[in-house]
mmCIF file of C-alpha atoms and ligand atoms in Angstrom:
data_model
loop_
_atom_site.group_PDB
_atom_site.id
_atom_site.type_symbol
_atom_site.label_atom_id
_atom_site.label_comp_id
_atom_site.label_asym_id
_atom_site.label_seq_id
_atom_site.Cartn_x
_atom_site.Cartn_y
_atom_site.Cartn_z
ATOM 1 C CA MET H 1 68.949 84.542 98.111
ATOM 2 C CA THR H 2 68.792 86.577 101.317
ATOM 3 C CA GLU H 3 71.458 86.013 103.926
ATOM 4 C CA ASN H 4 70.539 86.527 107.531
ATOM 5 C CA ASN H 5 72.926 87.067 110.460
ATOM 6 C CA THR H 6 75.555 88.447 108.091
ATOM 7 C CA LYS H 7 77.159 91.843 108.465
ATOM 8 C CA PHE H 8 77.453 93.405 105.020
ATOM 9 C CA GLN H 9 79.993 95.973 103.885
ATOM 10 C CA GLN H 10 79.606 98.194 100.891
ATOM 11 C CA ILE H 11 82.164 98.303 98.063
ATOM 12 C CA ALA H 12 82.240 100.541 94.971
ATOM 13 C CA THR H 13 81.530 98.691 91.699
ATOM 14 C CA SER H 14 84.207 100.906 90.123
ATOM 15 C CA THR H 15 86.790 98.717 91.913
ATOM 16 C CA LEU H 16 85.742 95.704 89.808
ATOM 17 C CA VAL H 17 88.107 94.781 86.984
ATOM 18 C CA PRO H 18 86.532 92.944 84.025
ATOM 19 C CA GLU H 19 87.508 89.312 83.452
ATOM 20 C CA ARG H 20 89.104 88.916 86.896
ATOM 21 C CA LYS H 21 88.028 86.879 89.886
ATOM 22 C CA VAL H 22 87.339 88.862 93.061
ATOM 23 C CA GLY H 23 87.532 85.677 95.118
ATOM 24 C CA VAL H 24 84.730 86.540 97.560
ATOM 25 C CA LYS H 25 80.938 86.458 97.270
ATOM 26 C CA LEU H 26 79.420 89.783 96.199
ATOM 27 C CA TYR H 27 75.794 90.742 96.817
ATOM 28 C CA LEU H 28 73.254 93.181 95.437
ATOM 29 C CA ARG H 29 71.137 95.079 97.940
ATOM 30 C CA THR H 30 67.446 94.748 97.113
ATOM 31 C CA GLY H 31 65.961 96.275 100.255
ATOM 32 C CA PRO H 32 66.980 97.780 103.594
ATOM 33 C CA GLU H 33 67.923 94.339 104.999
ATOM 34 C CA ARG H 34 67.776 92.236 101.848
ATOM 35 C CA PHE H 35 70.834 91.065 99.929
ATOM 36 C CA VAL H 36 70.889 88.804 96.875
ATOM 37 C CA LEU H 37 73.971 86.912 95.672
ATOM 38 C CA PHE H 38 75.400 88.612 92.560
ATOM 39 C CA ILE H 39 78.525 86.515 92.008
ATOM 40 C CA ASN H 40 80.214 83.755 93.955
ATOM 41 C CA GLU H 41 83.856 83.526 94.984
ATOM 42 C CA SER H 42 84.947 81.144 92.228
ATOM 43 C CA SER H 43 83.423 83.037 89.265
ATOM 44 C CA VAL H 44 85.193 85.440 86.950
ATOM 45 C CA LEU H 45 83.508 88.818 86.726
ATOM 46 C CA THR H 46 82.766 89.009 83.017
ATOM 47 C CA ASN H 47 82.310 92.182 80.989
ATOM 48 C CA ALA H 48 78.661 91.186 80.573
ATOM 49 C CA LYS H 49 78.197 91.065 84.347
ATOM 50 C CA ILE H 50 79.789 94.502 84.763
ATOM 51 C CA ASP H 51 77.631 95.912 81.910
ATOM 52 C CA GLN H 52 74.586 94.570 83.722
ATOM 53 C CA LEU H 53 75.556 96.688 86.773
ATOM 54 C CA HIS H 54 76.113 99.787 84.613
ATOM 55 C CA GLN H 55 72.777 99.367 82.793
ATOM 56 C CA ASN H 56 70.973 99.209 86.116
ATOM 57 C CA ASN H 57 72.944 102.108 87.597
ATOM 58 C CA VAL H 58 74.275 99.959 90.400
ATOM 59 C CA GLY H 59 77.227 101.784 91.973
ATOM 60 C CA GLN H 60 77.653 99.626 95.080
ATOM 61 C CA LEU H 61 77.840 95.933 95.841
ATOM 62 C CA TYR H 62 78.170 94.292 99.246
ATOM 63 C CA LEU H 63 80.323 91.633 100.801
ATOM 64 C CA ASP H 64 80.215 89.676 104.028
ATOM 65 C CA ALA H 65 82.347 91.714 106.475
ATOM 66 C CA SER H 66 84.313 88.551 107.306
ATOM 67 C CA ASP H 67 85.467 88.436 103.650
ATOM 68 C CA ARG H 68 87.117 91.859 103.883
ATOM 69 C CA GLN H 69 90.671 90.413 103.894
ATOM 70 C CA GLY H 70 89.894 88.472 100.705
ATOM 71 C CA TYR H 71 88.639 91.642 99.044
ATOM 72 C CA LEU H 72 91.770 93.556 100.165
ATOM 73 C CA ALA H 73 93.956 90.811 98.662
ATOM 74 C CA TYR H 74 92.074 91.263 95.363
ATOM 75 C CA ILE H 75 92.625 95.053 95.533
ATOM 76 C CA LYS H 76 96.340 94.609 96.264
ATOM 77 C CA GLU H 77 96.786 92.232 93.358
ATOM 78 C CA ASN H 78 94.894 94.435 90.895
ATOM 79 C CA LEU H 79 95.745 97.862 92.279
ATOM 80 C CA SER H 80 97.113 99.378 89.112
ATOM 81 C CA ALA H 81 94.157 98.213 86.945
ATOM 82 C CA ILE H 82 91.654 99.388 89.583
ATOM 83 C CA LEU H 83 93.188 102.848 89.913
ATOM 84 C CA ASN H 84 93.224 103.204 86.120
ATOM 85 C CA ASN H 85 89.445 102.937 85.943
ATOM 86 C CA SER H 86 88.200 106.391 84.935
ATOM 87 C CA ASP H 87 84.819 105.689 86.597
ATOM 88 C CA LEU H 88 86.487 105.695 90.011
ATOM 89 C CA THR H 89 85.671 108.876 91.942
ATOM 90 C CA ALA H 90 88.586 110.861 93.362
ATOM 91 C CA ASN H 91 87.345 110.076 96.889
ATOM 92 C CA ASP H 92 87.154 106.341 96.192
ATOM 93 C CA ARG H 93 90.612 106.437 94.582
ATOM 94 C CA ALA H 94 92.143 108.160 97.629
ATOM 95 C CA ALA H 95 90.362 105.768 100.023
ATOM 96 C CA ILE H 96 91.496 102.671 98.079
ATOM 97 C CA ILE H 97 95.108 103.852 98.117
ATOM 98 C CA TYR H 98 94.976 104.633 101.842
ATOM 99 C CA ASP H 99 93.274 101.332 102.793
ATOM 100 C CA THR H 100 95.678 99.305 100.660
ATOM 101 C CA ALA H 101 98.614 101.240 102.085
ATOM 102 C CA SER H 102 97.425 100.435 105.630
ATOM 103 C CA ASP H 103 97.240 96.743 104.854
ATOM 104 C CA ILE H 104 100.627 96.632 103.108
ATOM 105 C CA THR H 105 102.607 98.735 105.579
ATOM 106 C CA GLU H 106 101.092 96.996 108.626
ATOM 107 C CA ASN H 107 102.464 93.727 107.181
ATOM 108 C CA LEU H 108 105.762 95.393 106.321
ATOM 109 C CA PHE H 109 106.382 96.480 109.916
ATOM 110 C CA ALA H 110 105.111 93.208 111.400
ATOM 111 C CA GLN H 111 107.307 91.139 109.105
ATOM 112 C CA PRO H 112 109.759 93.037 106.904
ATOM 113 C CA SER H 113 110.550 90.961 103.821
ATOM 114 C CA THR H 114 111.549 91.379 100.188
ATOM 115 C CA GLU H 115 107.934 90.647 99.290
ATOM 116 C CA SER H 116 106.487 93.313 101.618
ATOM 117 C CA ILE H 117 109.012 95.860 100.281
ATOM 118 C CA ASP H 118 107.986 94.950 96.704
ATOM 119 C CA GLN H 119 104.334 95.439 97.632
ATOM 120 C CA THR H 120 105.179 98.839 99.163
ATOM 121 C CA ARG H 121 107.080 99.803 95.988
ATOM 122 C CA ASN H 122 104.101 98.825 93.815
ATOM 123 C CA LEU H 123 101.776 100.799 96.086
ATOM 124 C CA VAL H 124 103.964 103.937 95.925
ATOM 125 C CA ASP H 125 104.218 103.601 92.122
ATOM 126 C CA CYS H 126 100.416 103.308 91.816
ATOM 127 C CA MET H 127 99.902 106.239 94.210
ATOM 128 C CA ILE H 128 102.232 108.494 92.209
ATOM 129 C CA ASP H 129 100.630 107.442 88.894
ATOM 130 C CA SER H 130 97.241 108.360 90.396
ATOM 131 C CA ILE H 131 98.488 111.746 91.618
ATOM 132 C CA SER H 132 99.882 112.478 88.136
ATOM 133 C CA GLN H 133 96.586 111.564 86.473
ATOM 134 C CA SER H 134 94.430 113.340 89.026
ATOM 135 C CA PRO H 135 96.323 115.852 91.222
ATOM 136 C CA GLU H 136 93.375 116.210 93.628
ATOM 137 C CA THR H 137 94.133 112.640 94.833
ATOM 138 C CA SER H 138 97.042 114.102 96.751
ATOM 139 C CA ASN H 139 94.897 116.601 98.704
ATOM 140 C CA LEU H 140 92.195 114.020 99.344
ATOM 141 C CA MET H 141 94.736 111.571 100.744
ATOM 142 C CA MET H 142 96.139 114.275 103.001
ATOM 143 C CA MET H 143 92.616 114.792 104.340
ATOM 144 C CA ILE H 144 92.054 111.129 105.213
ATOM 145 C CA THR H 145 95.371 110.486 106.981
ATOM 146 C CA ASN H 146 94.784 108.365 110.061
ATOM 147 C CA GLN H 147 94.996 110.376 113.294
ATOM 148 C CA ASP H 148 95.809 107.386 115.519
ATOM 149 C CA TYR H 149 99.562 106.950 115.703
ATOM 150 C CA TYR H 150 101.002 103.573 114.761
ATOM 151 C CA THR H 151 104.372 103.121 113.088
ATOM 152 C CA TYR H 152 102.663 101.956 109.897
ATOM 153 C CA THR H 153 100.033 104.743 109.727
ATOM 154 C CA HIS H 154 102.804 107.253 110.464
ATOM 155 C CA SER H 155 104.802 105.860 107.523
ATOM 156 C CA ILE H 156 101.852 106.285 105.164
ATOM 157 C CA ASN H 157 101.052 109.796 106.398
ATOM 158 C CA VAL H 158 104.671 110.931 106.098
ATOM 159 C CA GLY H 159 104.839 109.288 102.649
ATOM 160 C CA ILE H 160 101.761 111.198 101.470
ATOM 161 C CA TYR H 161 102.863 114.574 102.924
ATOM 162 C CA ALA H 162 106.450 114.222 101.700
ATOM 163 C CA VAL H 163 105.471 113.261 98.124
ATOM 164 C CA SER H 164 103.184 116.338 98.005
ATOM 165 C CA MET H 165 105.916 118.576 99.411
ATOM 166 C CA THR H 166 108.503 117.230 96.952
ATOM 167 C CA LYS H 167 106.149 117.962 94.038
ATOM 168 C CA LYS H 168 105.656 121.511 95.363
ATOM 169 C CA ILE H 169 109.399 122.165 95.707
ATOM 170 C CA LEU H 170 110.469 120.288 92.554
ATOM 171 C CA PRO H 171 107.507 120.654 90.168
ATOM 172 C CA ASN H 172 109.526 119.247 87.253
ATOM 173 C CA ILE H 173 110.782 116.128 89.019
ATOM 174 C CA SER H 174 110.446 113.037 86.831
ATOM 175 C CA GLU H 175 107.907 110.419 87.817
ATOM 176 C CA THR H 176 110.687 107.844 88.154
ATOM 177 C CA ASP H 177 112.627 110.015 90.614
ATOM 178 C CA LEU H 178 109.472 110.845 92.572
ATOM 179 C CA LYS H 179 108.682 107.130 92.873
ATOM 180 C CA THR H 180 112.169 106.443 94.242
ATOM 181 C CA LEU H 181 111.897 109.245 96.811
ATOM 182 C CA GLY H 182 108.300 108.216 97.602
ATOM 183 C CA LEU H 183 109.455 104.708 98.539
ATOM 184 C CA GLY H 184 112.177 106.256 100.718
ATOM 185 C CA PHE H 185 109.568 108.380 102.545
ATOM 186 C CA PHE H 186 107.319 105.352 103.128
ATOM 187 C CA LEU H 187 110.315 103.381 104.446
ATOM 188 C CA HIS H 188 111.873 106.194 106.522
ATOM 189 C CA ASP H 189 111.131 104.447 109.851
ATOM 190 C CA LEU H 190 111.741 100.894 108.619
ATOM 191 C CA GLY H 191 114.336 100.425 111.374
ATOM 192 C CA LYS H 192 111.569 100.634 113.998
ATOM 193 C CA ALA H 193 110.434 97.194 112.810
ATOM 194 C CA LYS H 194 113.519 95.821 114.583
ATOM 195 C CA ILE H 195 113.124 97.793 117.817
ATOM 196 C CA SER H 196 111.297 96.218 120.739
ATOM 197 C CA ASN H 197 107.595 97.058 120.978
ATOM 198 C CA SER H 198 108.105 97.873 124.653
ATOM 199 C CA ILE H 199 110.174 100.880 123.517
ATOM 200 C CA ILE H 200 108.127 101.757 120.413
ATOM 201 C CA ASN H 201 104.813 101.700 122.304
ATOM 202 C CA LYS H 202 106.016 102.989 125.681
ATOM 203 C CA LYS H 203 103.404 105.250 127.275
ATOM 204 C CA GLY H 204 105.655 108.080 128.290
ATOM 205 C CA PRO H 205 109.180 109.392 127.927
ATOM 206 C CA LEU H 206 112.009 106.954 127.147
ATOM 207 C CA ASP H 207 114.828 106.471 129.666
ATOM 208 C CA GLN H 208 118.416 107.097 128.579
ATOM 209 C CA ASN H 209 119.088 103.513 127.513
ATOM 210 C CA GLU H 210 115.806 103.247 125.575
ATOM 211 C CA TRP H 211 116.476 106.585 123.896
ATOM 212 C CA GLN H 212 119.899 105.358 122.799
ATOM 213 C CA ILE H 213 118.326 102.255 121.247
ATOM 214 C CA MET H 214 115.646 104.381 119.548
ATOM 215 C CA GLN H 215 118.328 106.590 118.015
ATOM 216 C CA GLU H 216 119.698 103.559 116.221
ATOM 217 C CA HIS H 217 116.595 103.162 114.047
ATOM 218 C CA PRO H 218 117.947 105.184 111.073
ATOM 219 C CA ALA H 219 121.070 102.965 110.852
ATOM 220 C CA ILE H 220 119.082 99.774 111.491
ATOM 221 C CA GLY H 221 116.570 100.817 108.812
ATOM 222 C CA ALA H 222 119.301 101.534 106.245
ATOM 223 C CA ASP H 223 120.898 98.121 106.876
ATOM 224 C CA LEU H 224 117.539 96.361 106.716
ATOM 225 C CA ALA H 225 116.582 98.085 103.447
ATOM 226 C CA CYS H 226 119.887 96.917 101.885
ATOM 227 C CA GLU H 227 119.380 93.402 103.260
ATOM 228 C CA LEU H 228 115.948 93.313 101.615
ATOM 229 C CA GLY H 229 117.307 94.421 98.247
ATOM 230 C CA THR H 230 116.572 98.150 98.421
ATOM 231 C CA SER H 231 119.965 99.807 98.368
ATOM 232 C CA THR H 232 119.099 102.777 96.120
ATOM 233 C CA PRO H 233 121.224 105.669 97.509
ATOM 234 C CA GLU H 234 118.278 108.127 97.655
ATOM 235 C CA ILE H 235 116.226 105.686 99.733
ATOM 236 C CA ILE H 236 119.087 104.889 102.105
ATOM 237 C CA ASP H 237 119.744 108.629 102.436
ATOM 238 C CA ILE H 238 116.151 109.401 103.524
ATOM 239 C CA ILE H 239 116.145 106.545 106.063
ATOM 240 C CA SER H 240 119.525 107.655 107.418
ATOM 241 C CA THR H 241 119.001 111.432 107.642
ATOM 242 C CA HIS H 242 115.359 112.088 108.586
ATOM 243 C CA HIS H 243 116.355 112.894 112.202
ATOM 244 C CA GLU H 244 119.199 115.249 111.309
ATOM 245 C CA ARG H 245 118.442 118.889 112.179
ATOM 246 C CA HIS H 246 119.383 122.160 110.464
ATOM 247 C CA ASP H 247 121.591 123.363 113.385
ATOM 248 C CA GLY H 248 123.410 120.038 113.755
ATOM 249 C CA SER H 249 121.462 118.986 116.874
ATOM 250 C CA GLY H 250 119.910 115.892 115.258
ATOM 251 C CA TYR H 251 121.043 112.285 115.043
ATOM 252 C CA PRO H 252 122.796 110.011 114.195
ATOM 253 C CA HIS H 253 125.561 112.086 112.531
ATOM 254 C CA LYS H 254 124.775 115.653 113.699
ATOM 255 C CA LEU H 255 124.769 116.809 110.076
ATOM 256 C CA GLU H 256 123.849 120.434 109.525
ATOM 257 C CA LYS H 257 122.470 122.741 106.822
ATOM 258 C CA GLU H 258 123.616 121.797 103.306
ATOM 259 C CA LYS H 259 125.152 118.551 104.611
ATOM 260 C CA ILE H 260 121.579 117.265 104.903
ATOM 261 C CA SER H 261 120.007 116.317 101.563
ATOM 262 C CA LEU H 262 116.785 117.958 100.344
ATOM 263 C CA PRO H 263 114.744 114.706 100.674
ATOM 264 C CA GLY H 264 116.106 114.218 104.221
ATOM 265 C CA LYS H 265 114.987 117.767 105.106
ATOM 266 C CA ILE H 266 111.551 117.254 103.529
ATOM 267 C CA CYS H 267 111.104 114.019 105.468
ATOM 268 C CA ALA H 268 112.045 115.797 108.727
ATOM 269 C CA PHE H 269 109.241 118.388 108.312
ATOM 270 C CA CYS H 270 106.636 115.723 107.516
ATOM 271 C CA ASP H 271 107.829 113.343 110.242
ATOM 272 C CA VAL H 272 107.549 115.957 112.997
ATOM 273 C CA PHE H 273 104.244 117.304 111.664
ATOM 274 C CA ASP H 274 102.652 113.846 111.683
ATOM 275 C CA ALA H 275 103.995 113.061 115.155
ATOM 276 C CA LEU H 276 102.379 116.293 116.427
ATOM 277 C CA THR H 277 99.014 115.885 114.678
ATOM 278 C CA THR H 278 98.349 112.252 115.637
ATOM 279 C CA LYS H 279 97.211 110.984 118.999
ATOM 280 C CA ARG H 280 98.801 108.367 121.189
ATOM 281 C CA SER H 281 97.642 106.770 124.408
ATOM 282 C CA TYR H 282 99.543 109.403 126.406
ATOM 283 C CA LYS H 283 99.026 112.511 124.280
ATOM 284 C CA LYS H 284 96.327 114.284 122.316
ATOM 285 C CA SER H 285 96.712 115.285 118.695
ATOM 286 C CA LEU H 286 97.428 118.919 117.890
ATOM 287 C CA SER H 287 95.519 120.851 115.242
ATOM 288 C CA THR H 288 97.223 121.534 111.907
ATOM 289 C CA PHE H 289 97.580 125.191 112.927
ATOM 290 C CA ALA H 290 99.189 124.410 116.307
ATOM 291 C CA ALA H 291 101.596 121.920 114.725
ATOM 292 C CA LEU H 292 102.610 124.386 111.995
ATOM 293 C CA LYS H 293 103.206 127.022 114.695
ATOM 294 C CA ILE H 294 105.609 124.677 116.556
ATOM 295 C CA ILE H 295 107.447 123.838 113.334
ATOM 296 C CA LYS H 296 107.694 127.558 112.511
ATOM 297 C CA ASP H 297 109.082 128.239 116.013
ATOM 298 C CA GLU H 298 111.643 125.462 115.510
ATOM 299 C CA THR H 299 112.853 127.043 112.244
ATOM 300 C CA PRO H 300 115.735 127.699 111.569
ATOM 301 C CA SER H 301 117.075 125.685 114.532
ATOM 302 C CA HIS H 302 115.591 122.366 113.416
ATOM 303 C CA PHE H 303 114.271 122.977 109.925
ATOM 304 C CA ASP H 304 115.576 124.620 106.749
ATOM 305 C CA PRO H 305 114.001 128.119 106.599
ATOM 306 C CA GLU H 306 113.826 127.974 102.795
ATOM 307 C CA LEU H 307 111.477 124.998 102.984
ATOM 308 C CA LEU H 308 109.153 126.373 105.667
ATOM 309 C CA ASN H 309 106.793 128.231 103.321
ATOM 310 C CA PRO H 310 106.387 125.413 100.781
ATOM 311 C CA PHE H 311 105.616 123.109 103.721
ATOM 312 C CA ILE H 312 103.000 125.459 105.227
ATOM 313 C CA MET H 313 101.469 125.939 101.760
ATOM 314 C CA LEU H 314 100.699 122.215 101.608
ATOM 315 C CA PHE H 315 97.937 122.757 104.133
ATOM 316 C CA GLY H 316 96.545 125.886 102.535
ATOM 317 C CA THR H 317 93.527 124.115 101.077
ATOM 318 C CA ASN H 318 92.715 121.925 104.089
HETATM 319 FE FE1 LIG P 401 112.234 108.129 112.589
#
């Protein structure tokens, strides 16, 4: 069957889990503009069907672009099984994690709920499992970070950078502890979900009143995380301290030096770096080099000098 007037999008067959239902129609491409139905939305993708793709060396299937949300829901629900597939290329694995993270965190900031926090936790767990199995995933994800600033893309980018930096500084950290810190990094700006969009998206500097409201986001985020059932001290600590600065000039508590926890300091580096290297309607993005130069210049006033080199080293291969 050939479908006309349909915009098709490619998906990797390595994202298909045997004996599960994808829930959207999938097509085979048989010519430049020819697509034939492979499986419909109500059918389970059997092992035999997947073998058929392997035997014919089919690495890509296609879906109607309007079914993309349905496909993303399938990915979210089966994320762990999909990422465990050894046929998945490192690039596809990194892209699946990033796309799923975008979908989940966009929902989280639009409507924070216990369910969206649980989805974020599952995502962070799957991401850290993937990094443990294939360390290159971490570098690849750092390379595909979105350069357009939104609160949710910023949260993902900071999460990815901060997990990598934590692994560099604490190479023997347990996976369980890294998962806890990882969720804290992803949720560091959760409080912004409760701040008016007119302040969050303001095209230009904030006035004094707006700035005061903005400075409340660490406390609002910590309260919200507890309200939604995430009161783990390490997570609350990251949300509460990511704007503290080494010389005590940060907010909300003007903590300094060793009074700021290691994860709070790590989050501060990654937060500022991502803010500098992403673009907003009123400012261009800086290059990695220019951003690292600013962070270096702001050390030791804003950042812990002992962490500067491990942070810079993160970008050594990019
Ligand atoms: Fe923040």
